[in-house]
């Protein structure tokens, strides 16, 4: 699978690497591709179309208006995803989407319980 695609923008086919994308935002029938170190692009592509093209192991839909790059997520909670200096709302129906595709390690015990079996 290729790690890039070309998008028609301002009369040219412009190469976009999946790794450059922070998130994609719906704007009616258009979408806004927000990238690291590159200008934002507006393209006539719907989020439904993006979902068919983007690799699921790298992108996750978190809202009816947003798809985010999983690699670029710096943190998230039940309401927001934080990436690239932006805070993006998580839609109610998408609350479980990101936790399903990332690994989350949780300390389930106190320090004493963690070291209990080690004789400490």
PDB file of C-alpha atoms in Angstrom:
ATOM      1  CA  UNK A   1       0.000   0.000   0.000  1.00  0.00           C
ATOM      2  CA  UNK A   2       1.218   3.471  -0.856  1.00  0.00           C
ATOM      3  CA  UNK A   3       1.938   5.895   1.963  1.00  0.00           C
ATOM      4  CA  UNK A   4       0.646   8.844  -0.047  1.00  0.00           C
ATOM      5  CA  UNK A   5      -2.037   9.980  -2.474  1.00  0.00           C
ATOM      6  CA  UNK A   6      -2.480  12.801  -4.951  1.00  0.00           C
ATOM      7  CA  UNK A   7      -5.262  15.342  -4.598  1.00  0.00           C
ATOM      8  CA  UNK A   8      -6.474  17.812  -7.187  1.00  0.00           C
ATOM      9  CA  UNK A   9      -5.797  21.269  -5.756  1.00  0.00           C
ATOM     10  CA  UNK A  10      -5.640  24.606  -7.597  1.00  0.00           C
ATOM     11  CA  UNK A  11      -5.333  22.958 -11.006  1.00  0.00           C
ATOM     12  CA  UNK A  12      -2.533  20.544 -10.038  1.00  0.00           C
ATOM     13  CA  UNK A  13      -2.279  17.015  -8.681  1.00  0.00           C
ATOM     14  CA  UNK A  14      -0.529  17.550  -5.347  1.00  0.00           C
ATOM     15  CA  UNK A  15       1.171  14.720  -3.462  1.00  0.00           C
ATOM     16  CA  UNK A  16       0.114  14.312   0.186  1.00  0.00           C
ATOM     17  CA  UNK A  17       1.828  11.836   2.513  1.00  0.00           C
ATOM     18  CA  UNK A  18      -0.458  10.201   5.069  1.00  0.00           C
ATOM     19  CA  UNK A  19       2.146  11.085   7.709  1.00  0.00           C
ATOM     20  CA  UNK A  20       1.757  14.828   7.053  1.00  0.00           C
ATOM     21  CA  UNK A  21      -1.962  14.907   7.914  1.00  0.00           C
ATOM     22  CA  UNK A  22      -3.039  16.075  11.381  1.00  0.00           C
ATOM     23  CA  UNK A  23      -6.768  15.909  10.734  1.00  0.00           C
ATOM     24  CA  UNK A  24      -9.467  16.319   8.123  1.00  0.00           C
ATOM     25  CA  UNK A  25     -12.452  18.554   8.828  1.00  0.00           C
ATOM     26  CA  UNK A  26     -15.806  18.495   7.029  1.00  0.00           C
ATOM     27  CA  UNK A  27     -17.025  21.731   5.482  1.00  0.00           C
ATOM     28  CA  UNK A  28     -20.315  20.860   3.724  1.00  0.00           C
ATOM     29  CA  UNK A  29     -19.276  18.883   0.596  1.00  0.00           C
ATOM     30  CA  UNK A  30     -15.695  20.081   0.968  1.00  0.00           C
ATOM     31  CA  UNK A  31     -13.100  18.994   3.460  1.00  0.00           C
ATOM     32  CA  UNK A  32     -10.177  20.858   4.923  1.00  0.00           C
ATOM     33  CA  UNK A  33      -6.933  18.872   5.176  1.00  0.00           C
ATOM     34  CA  UNK A  34      -4.854  20.242   8.053  1.00  0.00           C
ATOM     35  CA  UNK A  35      -1.210  19.191   7.855  1.00  0.00           C
ATOM     36  CA  UNK A  36       2.048  19.650   9.700  1.00  0.00           C
ATOM     37  CA  UNK A  37       4.412  22.126   8.075  1.00  0.00           C
ATOM     38  CA  UNK A  38       2.232  22.492   4.968  1.00  0.00           C
ATOM     39  CA  UNK A  39      -0.596  24.816   4.035  1.00  0.00           C
ATOM     40  CA  UNK A  40      -4.157  23.673   4.675  1.00  0.00           C
ATOM     41  CA  UNK A  41      -6.032  22.486   1.572  1.00  0.00           C
ATOM     42  CA  UNK A  42      -9.746  22.652   0.807  1.00  0.00           C
ATOM     43  CA  UNK A  43     -10.895  19.857  -1.494  1.00  0.00           C
ATOM     44  CA  UNK A  44     -14.206  18.671  -2.906  1.00  0.00           C
ATOM     45  CA  UNK A  45     -14.165  15.310  -1.114  1.00  0.00           C
ATOM     46  CA  UNK A  46     -16.584  14.206   1.634  1.00  0.00           C
ATOM     47  CA  UNK A  47     -15.580  12.532   4.900  1.00  0.00           C
ATOM     48  CA  UNK A  48     -17.338   9.363   3.711  1.00  0.00           C
ATOM     49  CA  UNK A  49     -15.005   9.318   0.705  1.00  0.00           C
ATOM     50  CA  UNK A  50     -12.004   9.900   2.976  1.00  0.00           C
ATOM     51  CA  UNK A  51     -13.021   6.959   5.166  1.00  0.00           C
ATOM     52  CA  UNK A  52     -12.844   4.667   2.138  1.00  0.00           C
ATOM     53  CA  UNK A  53      -9.366   5.906   1.136  1.00  0.00           C
ATOM     54  CA  UNK A  54      -7.504   6.460   4.414  1.00  0.00           C
ATOM     55  CA  UNK A  55      -5.864   3.444   6.093  1.00  0.00           C
ATOM     56  CA  UNK A  56      -7.836   2.529   9.232  1.00  0.00           C
ATOM     57  CA  UNK A  57      -4.697   1.700  11.175  1.00  0.00           C
ATOM     58  CA  UNK A  58      -3.576   5.350  10.883  1.00  0.00           C
ATOM     59  CA  UNK A  59      -6.821   7.370  10.935  1.00  0.00           C
ATOM     60  CA  UNK A  60      -9.899   7.435  13.129  1.00  0.00           C
ATOM     61  CA  UNK A  61     -13.210   9.253  12.796  1.00  0.00           C
ATOM     62  CA  UNK A  62     -13.954  10.937  16.126  1.00  0.00           C
ATOM     63  CA  UNK A  63     -16.843  13.209  15.158  1.00  0.00           C
ATOM     64  CA  UNK A  64     -19.293  13.524  12.296  1.00  0.00           C
ATOM     65  CA  UNK A  65     -17.071  16.392  11.141  1.00  0.00           C
ATOM     66  CA  UNK A  66     -13.550  15.109  11.884  1.00  0.00           C
ATOM     67  CA  UNK A  67     -11.096  12.342  11.064  1.00  0.00           C
ATOM     68  CA  UNK A  68      -7.789  12.484  12.963  1.00  0.00           C
ATOM     69  CA  UNK A  69      -4.376  10.951  12.438  1.00  0.00           C
ATOM     70  CA  UNK A  70      -3.891   8.454  15.263  1.00  0.00           C
ATOM     71  CA  UNK A  71      -0.114   9.000  15.201  1.00  0.00           C
ATOM     72  CA  UNK A  72      -0.522  12.759  15.703  1.00  0.00           C
ATOM     73  CA  UNK A  73      -2.855  12.518  18.724  1.00  0.00           C
ATOM     74  CA  UNK A  74      -0.972  13.930  21.712  1.00  0.00           C
ATOM     75  CA  UNK A  75      -3.710  13.169  24.256  1.00  0.00           C
ATOM     76  CA  UNK A  76      -7.449  12.641  24.554  1.00  0.00           C
ATOM     77  CA  UNK A  77     -10.211  12.338  27.110  1.00  0.00           C
ATOM     78  CA  UNK A  78     -13.953  11.655  26.838  1.00  0.00           C
ATOM     79  CA  UNK A  79     -14.660  15.029  25.218  1.00  0.00           C
ATOM     80  CA  UNK A  80     -11.622  16.160  23.238  1.00  0.00           C
ATOM     81  CA  UNK A  81      -8.645  15.052  21.179  1.00  0.00           C
ATOM     82  CA  UNK A  82      -5.549  17.249  21.385  1.00  0.00           C
ATOM     83  CA  UNK A  83      -3.171  17.381  18.441  1.00  0.00           C
ATOM     84  CA  UNK A  84      -0.958  19.930  16.768  1.00  0.00           C
ATOM     85  CA  UNK A  85      -2.055  22.671  19.173  1.00  0.00           C
ATOM     86  CA  UNK A  86      -5.731  22.092  18.326  1.00  0.00           C
ATOM     87  CA  UNK A  87      -8.515  20.728  20.507  1.00  0.00           C
ATOM     88  CA  UNK A  88     -11.139  18.763  18.590  1.00  0.00           C
ATOM     89  CA  UNK A  89     -14.460  17.656  20.057  1.00  0.00           C
ATOM     90  CA  UNK A  90     -15.284  13.958  20.152  1.00  0.00           C
ATOM     91  CA  UNK A  91     -18.834  13.279  18.991  1.00  0.00           C
ATOM     92  CA  UNK A  92     -21.050  11.294  21.346  1.00  0.00           C
ATOM     93  CA  UNK A  93     -21.524   8.410  18.916  1.00  0.00           C
ATOM     94  CA  UNK A  94     -17.736   8.252  18.357  1.00  0.00           C
ATOM     95  CA  UNK A  95     -16.648   8.211  22.036  1.00  0.00           C
ATOM     96  CA  UNK A  96     -15.396   4.630  21.871  1.00  0.00           C
ATOM     97  CA  UNK A  97     -13.726   4.839  18.455  1.00  0.00           C
ATOM     98  CA  UNK A  98     -10.262   6.059  19.498  1.00  0.00           C
ATOM     99  CA  UNK A  99      -9.910   3.872  22.632  1.00  0.00           C
ATOM    100  CA  UNK A 100     -10.708   0.844  20.436  1.00  0.00           C
ATOM    101  CA  UNK A 101      -7.766   1.455  18.090  1.00  0.00           C
ATOM    102  CA  UNK A 102      -5.015   2.573  20.494  1.00  0.00           C
ATOM    103  CA  UNK A 103      -3.290   0.810  23.361  1.00  0.00           C
ATOM    104  CA  UNK A 104      -3.983   2.343  26.756  1.00  0.00           C
ATOM    105  CA  UNK A 105      -1.964   1.148  29.760  1.00  0.00           C
ATOM    106  CA  UNK A 106      -3.650   1.740  33.096  1.00  0.00           C
ATOM    107  CA  UNK A 107      -2.157   1.389  36.555  1.00  0.00           C
ATOM    108  CA  UNK A 108      -4.917  -0.616  38.225  1.00  0.00           C
ATOM    109  CA  UNK A 109      -3.349  -0.897  41.690  1.00  0.00           C
ATOM    110  CA  UNK A 110      -1.533   1.123  44.258  1.00  0.00           C
ATOM    111  CA  UNK A 111       2.253   1.162  44.458  1.00  0.00           C
ATOM    112  CA  UNK A 112       2.168  -1.306  47.324  1.00  0.00           C
ATOM    113  CA  UNK A 113       0.106  -3.804  45.280  1.00  0.00           C
ATOM    114  CA  UNK A 114       2.370  -3.431  42.261  1.00  0.00           C
ATOM    115  CA  UNK A 115       5.479  -4.345  44.298  1.00  0.00           C
ATOM    116  CA  UNK A 116       3.774  -6.908  46.530  1.00  0.00           C
ATOM    117  CA  UNK A 117       5.024  -9.959  44.658  1.00  0.00           C
ATOM    118  CA  UNK A 118       8.592  -8.640  44.559  1.00  0.00           C
ATOM    119  CA  UNK A 119       9.174  -8.664  48.340  1.00  0.00           C
ATOM    120  CA  UNK A 120       9.463  -4.867  48.480  1.00  0.00           C
TER     121      UNK A 120
END
